[in-house]
């Protein structure tokens, strides 16, 4: 039997289709299992709100995130992207333990904990983010912190590998990451509804992710994330919540 060939798609502004993003809230239950038979632990709820707005005169998509831990909010984000290309225009985040970061792609400025990043920074935790941001300003990239909103934009086809130019503001420089449409699967939802899904797989050292993406709506419904040995992380989209 002949080996199945895989088509490679280098994702750029012409390959994304933002029509699959809808305004409103999407909420995910996130948790860990330390083995296949272990109880679920470290639960969080992630709320992601999508709205269509005008930002500095440009049609934009605004995504606001709020991550809740057991009894407190641990992370908030506001990300603004071009409505057609989904290229980042602005990104501001707060972490309970790390503080704030702000990256303005239109004005080409960045700040960490309210201090501007400049080429004079020598500390590793500032020089690295500054250099990464400068690289991101010179090329098309997609915000890795919005992966659950990026995946619905892609032109799915079996045995396709997407090379996605992901950039996570404040961290590593833009880099092409390989995500492969490795197969199909089916999830059972409310009222015995069967949902046909694409399986999108991403692997790196000690890490394997499989995203379940609805073939009808292209929304991410589930993530199975294998981390090292005998450790898993899951994200499950909630059908409704209060």
mmCIF file of C-alpha atoms in Angstrom, residues 36-226:
data_model
loop_
_atom_site.group_PDB
_atom_site.id
_atom_site.type_symbol
_atom_site.label_atom_id
_atom_site.label_comp_id
_atom_site.label_asym_id
_atom_site.label_seq_id
_atom_site.Cartn_x
_atom_site.Cartn_y
_atom_site.Cartn_z
ATOM 1 C CA UNK A 36 -4.927 7.932 32.399
ATOM 2 C CA UNK A 37 -6.695 6.682 35.508
ATOM 3 C CA UNK A 38 -5.931 9.618 37.812
ATOM 4 C CA UNK A 39 -8.682 12.001 38.936
ATOM 5 C CA UNK A 40 -8.946 15.339 37.142
ATOM 6 C CA UNK A 41 -6.947 18.091 38.812
ATOM 7 C CA UNK A 42 -6.053 21.802 38.572
ATOM 8 C CA UNK A 43 -9.301 22.853 36.882
ATOM 9 C CA UNK A 44 -9.654 26.244 35.232
ATOM 10 C CA UNK A 45 -12.361 27.980 33.227
ATOM 11 C CA UNK A 46 -11.291 30.052 30.229
ATOM 12 C CA UNK A 47 -13.727 32.603 28.843
ATOM 13 C CA UNK A 48 -12.907 34.040 25.432
ATOM 14 C CA UNK A 49 -15.078 36.869 24.087
ATOM 15 C CA UNK A 50 -15.006 37.784 20.397
ATOM 16 C CA UNK A 51 -16.267 41.138 19.104
ATOM 17 C CA UNK A 52 -16.010 43.037 15.820
ATOM 18 C CA UNK A 53 -14.892 46.629 16.353
ATOM 19 C CA UNK A 54 -13.074 49.552 14.769
ATOM 20 C CA UNK A 55 -9.548 49.995 16.105
ATOM 21 C CA UNK A 56 -7.515 53.065 15.130
ATOM 22 C CA UNK A 57 -9.580 53.349 11.959
ATOM 23 C CA UNK A 58 -9.221 49.681 10.982
ATOM 24 C CA UNK A 59 -11.833 46.925 10.941
ATOM 25 C CA UNK A 60 -10.725 44.626 13.719
ATOM 26 C CA UNK A 61 -11.529 41.517 15.708
ATOM 27 C CA UNK A 62 -11.085 41.921 19.465
ATOM 28 C CA UNK A 63 -10.601 38.842 21.661
ATOM 29 C CA UNK A 64 -10.726 39.219 25.430
ATOM 30 C CA UNK A 65 -9.735 36.310 27.655
ATOM 31 C CA UNK A 66 -10.309 35.683 31.348
ATOM 32 C CA UNK A 67 -8.857 32.601 33.028
ATOM 33 C CA UNK A 68 -10.381 31.551 36.347
ATOM 34 C CA UNK A 69 -8.624 29.254 38.783
ATOM 35 C CA UNK A 70 -10.291 27.664 41.783
ATOM 36 C CA UNK A 71 -11.213 30.915 43.490
ATOM 37 C CA UNK A 72 -9.618 33.794 41.578
ATOM 38 C CA UNK A 73 -8.809 35.257 38.162
ATOM 39 C CA UNK A 74 -5.224 34.395 37.237
ATOM 40 C CA UNK A 75 -4.882 35.774 33.697
ATOM 41 C CA UNK A 76 -6.567 38.374 31.483
ATOM 42 C CA UNK A 77 -5.826 39.291 27.865
ATOM 43 C CA UNK A 78 -7.006 41.779 25.280
ATOM 44 C CA UNK A 79 -5.875 41.032 21.733
ATOM 45 C CA UNK A 80 -6.788 43.037 18.624
ATOM 46 C CA UNK A 81 -6.336 41.584 15.137
ATOM 47 C CA UNK A 82 -6.949 42.816 11.606
ATOM 48 C CA UNK A 83 -10.415 41.644 10.594
ATOM 49 C CA UNK A 84 -9.327 40.295 7.203
ATOM 50 C CA UNK A 85 -5.820 38.908 7.781
ATOM 51 C CA UNK A 86 -5.980 38.289 11.563
ATOM 52 C CA UNK A 87 -2.504 39.824 11.872
ATOM 53 C CA UNK A 88 -1.946 41.222 15.387
ATOM 54 C CA UNK A 89 -2.531 44.939 15.938
ATOM 55 C CA UNK A 90 -2.381 45.049 19.735
ATOM 56 C CA UNK A 91 -1.903 42.640 22.658
ATOM 57 C CA UNK A 92 -2.146 43.369 26.374
ATOM 58 C CA UNK A 93 -1.956 40.751 29.098
ATOM 59 C CA UNK A 94 -1.868 40.416 32.872
ATOM 60 C CA UNK A 95 -0.707 37.398 34.858
ATOM 61 C CA UNK A 96 -1.339 37.044 38.582
ATOM 62 C CA UNK A 97 2.298 36.153 39.261
ATOM 63 C CA UNK A 98 4.146 37.815 36.357
ATOM 64 C CA UNK A 99 2.537 41.214 35.918
ATOM 65 C CA UNK A 100 1.674 42.956 32.656
ATOM 66 C CA UNK A 101 2.816 43.087 29.060
ATOM 67 C CA UNK A 102 1.685 45.403 26.261
ATOM 68 C CA UNK A 103 2.567 45.087 22.568
ATOM 69 C CA UNK A 104 1.343 47.721 20.115
ATOM 70 C CA UNK A 105 2.025 46.564 16.552
ATOM 71 C CA UNK A 106 0.678 49.733 14.942
ATOM 72 C CA UNK A 107 2.764 52.149 17.007
ATOM 73 C CA UNK A 108 5.670 49.670 17.253
ATOM 74 C CA UNK A 109 6.022 49.961 21.013
ATOM 75 C CA UNK A 110 6.174 47.355 23.774
ATOM 76 C CA UNK A 111 6.143 47.454 27.572
ATOM 77 C CA UNK A 112 6.623 44.904 30.348
ATOM 78 C CA UNK A 113 5.326 45.877 33.780
ATOM 79 C CA UNK A 114 4.836 49.433 32.484
ATOM 80 C CA UNK A 115 8.498 49.846 31.469
ATOM 81 C CA UNK A 116 9.161 50.362 27.730
ATOM 82 C CA UNK A 117 11.260 47.744 25.947
ATOM 83 C CA UNK A 118 14.205 49.266 24.053
ATOM 84 C CA UNK A 119 17.382 48.190 22.281
ATOM 85 C CA UNK A 120 19.267 49.335 25.395
ATOM 86 C CA UNK A 121 17.809 46.500 27.485
ATOM 87 C CA UNK A 122 20.441 43.952 28.473
ATOM 88 C CA UNK A 123 18.560 41.800 31.003
ATOM 89 C CA UNK A 124 17.629 38.465 29.442
ATOM 90 C CA UNK A 125 13.963 38.716 30.434
ATOM 91 C CA UNK A 126 13.682 42.017 28.542
ATOM 92 C CA UNK A 127 16.215 41.741 25.714
ATOM 93 C CA UNK A 128 14.689 38.506 24.400
ATOM 94 C CA UNK A 129 11.101 39.827 24.269
ATOM 95 C CA UNK A 130 12.318 43.062 22.657
ATOM 96 C CA UNK A 131 14.214 41.266 19.887
ATOM 97 C CA UNK A 132 11.282 38.905 19.291
ATOM 98 C CA UNK A 133 8.881 41.848 19.023
ATOM 99 C CA UNK A 134 11.167 43.652 16.558
ATOM 100 C CA UNK A 135 11.212 40.544 14.351
ATOM 101 C CA UNK A 136 7.427 40.255 14.556
ATOM 102 C CA UNK A 137 7.081 43.809 13.265
ATOM 103 C CA UNK A 138 8.834 42.877 10.004
ATOM 104 C CA UNK A 139 6.759 39.862 8.952
ATOM 105 C CA UNK A 140 3.286 38.356 8.902
ATOM 106 C CA UNK A 141 2.518 36.355 12.012
ATOM 107 C CA UNK A 142 -0.430 35.053 13.985
ATOM 108 C CA UNK A 143 -0.821 35.433 17.732
ATOM 109 C CA UNK A 144 -0.075 32.049 19.339
ATOM 110 C CA UNK A 145 -2.011 33.129 22.431
ATOM 111 C CA UNK A 146 -5.073 33.010 20.169
ATOM 112 C CA UNK A 147 -4.535 29.495 18.829
ATOM 113 C CA UNK A 148 -8.159 28.541 19.557
ATOM 114 C CA UNK A 149 -9.240 31.437 17.317
ATOM 115 C CA UNK A 150 -6.554 30.844 14.671
ATOM 116 C CA UNK A 151 -7.418 27.214 13.957
ATOM 117 C CA UNK A 152 -10.967 27.998 12.722
ATOM 118 C CA UNK A 153 -9.437 30.197 9.995
ATOM 119 C CA UNK A 154 -7.568 27.428 8.159
ATOM 120 C CA UNK A 155 -8.510 25.624 4.897
ATOM 121 C CA UNK A 156 -8.913 22.068 6.193
ATOM 122 C CA UNK A 157 -8.210 19.047 4.048
ATOM 123 C CA UNK A 158 -7.075 15.573 5.083
ATOM 124 C CA UNK A 159 -3.294 14.975 5.076
ATOM 125 C CA UNK A 160 -2.460 18.664 5.031
ATOM 126 C CA UNK A 161 0.294 20.159 7.155
ATOM 127 C CA UNK A 162 -0.124 23.826 7.992
ATOM 128 C CA UNK A 163 3.075 25.751 8.640
ATOM 129 C CA UNK A 164 1.723 28.501 10.892
ATOM 130 C CA UNK A 165 3.847 31.612 11.624
ATOM 131 C CA UNK A 166 3.019 31.779 15.327
ATOM 132 C CA UNK A 167 4.285 34.515 17.635
ATOM 133 C CA UNK A 168 3.479 34.688 21.357
ATOM 134 C CA UNK A 169 4.000 38.340 22.410
ATOM 135 C CA UNK A 170 6.485 38.591 25.247
ATOM 136 C CA UNK A 171 8.103 35.263 24.518
ATOM 137 C CA UNK A 172 9.865 33.591 21.585
ATOM 138 C CA UNK A 173 10.234 35.208 18.172
ATOM 139 C CA UNK A 174 7.887 34.282 15.307
ATOM 140 C CA UNK A 175 8.455 30.759 14.045
ATOM 141 C CA UNK A 176 6.689 28.373 11.681
ATOM 142 C CA UNK A 177 5.007 25.582 13.641
ATOM 143 C CA UNK A 178 3.738 22.425 11.907
ATOM 144 C CA UNK A 179 0.136 21.354 12.519
ATOM 145 C CA UNK A 180 -1.108 18.345 10.520
ATOM 146 C CA UNK A 181 -4.667 17.315 9.679
ATOM 147 C CA UNK A 182 -4.036 13.717 10.701
ATOM 148 C CA UNK A 183 -7.532 12.284 10.449
ATOM 149 C CA UNK A 184 -11.185 12.583 11.359
ATOM 150 C CA UNK A 185 -13.136 11.750 14.483
ATOM 151 C CA UNK A 186 -16.578 12.089 15.978
ATOM 152 C CA UNK A 187 -17.689 13.600 19.261
ATOM 153 C CA UNK A 188 -21.057 12.943 20.850
ATOM 154 C CA UNK A 189 -22.752 16.036 22.197
ATOM 155 C CA UNK A 190 -26.082 16.903 23.761
ATOM 156 C CA UNK A 191 -29.210 14.982 22.642
ATOM 157 C CA UNK A 192 -26.971 12.268 21.162
ATOM 158 C CA UNK A 193 -25.798 14.673 18.483
ATOM 159 C CA UNK A 194 -22.782 13.387 16.560
ATOM 160 C CA UNK A 195 -20.231 16.065 15.598
ATOM 161 C CA UNK A 196 -17.789 15.256 12.797
ATOM 162 C CA UNK A 197 -14.348 16.703 13.506
ATOM 163 C CA UNK A 198 -10.966 17.202 11.952
ATOM 164 C CA UNK A 199 -8.040 16.006 14.086
ATOM 165 C CA UNK A 200 -5.249 18.584 14.040
ATOM 166 C CA UNK A 201 -1.975 17.265 15.471
ATOM 167 C CA UNK A 202 1.065 19.187 16.687
ATOM 168 C CA UNK A 203 4.165 17.525 18.134
ATOM 169 C CA UNK A 204 7.407 18.758 19.659
ATOM 170 C CA UNK A 205 9.870 17.332 22.161
ATOM 171 C CA UNK A 206 7.914 15.845 25.046
ATOM 172 C CA UNK A 207 4.618 17.207 23.770
ATOM 173 C CA UNK A 208 1.773 16.013 21.584
ATOM 174 C CA UNK A 209 -1.435 17.961 20.993
ATOM 175 C CA UNK A 210 -4.543 16.759 19.180
ATOM 176 C CA UNK A 211 -7.237 19.357 18.563
ATOM 177 C CA UNK A 212 -10.776 18.240 17.667
ATOM 178 C CA UNK A 213 -12.229 20.820 15.281
ATOM 179 C CA UNK A 214 -15.822 20.772 14.037
ATOM 180 C CA UNK A 215 -16.037 20.201 10.289
ATOM 181 C CA UNK A 216 -19.236 22.259 10.187
ATOM 182 C CA UNK A 217 -18.323 25.332 12.215
ATOM 183 C CA UNK A 218 -14.510 24.920 12.427
ATOM 184 C CA UNK A 219 -14.621 25.759 16.139
ATOM 185 C CA UNK A 220 -12.219 23.958 18.472
ATOM 186 C CA UNK A 221 -14.259 21.557 20.611
ATOM 187 C CA UNK A 222 -11.555 19.622 22.453
ATOM 188 C CA UNK A 223 -7.810 19.395 23.018
ATOM 189 C CA UNK A 224 -5.959 16.303 24.180
ATOM 190 C CA UNK A 225 -2.461 17.348 25.211
ATOM 191 C CA UNK A 226 0.052 14.641 26.172
#
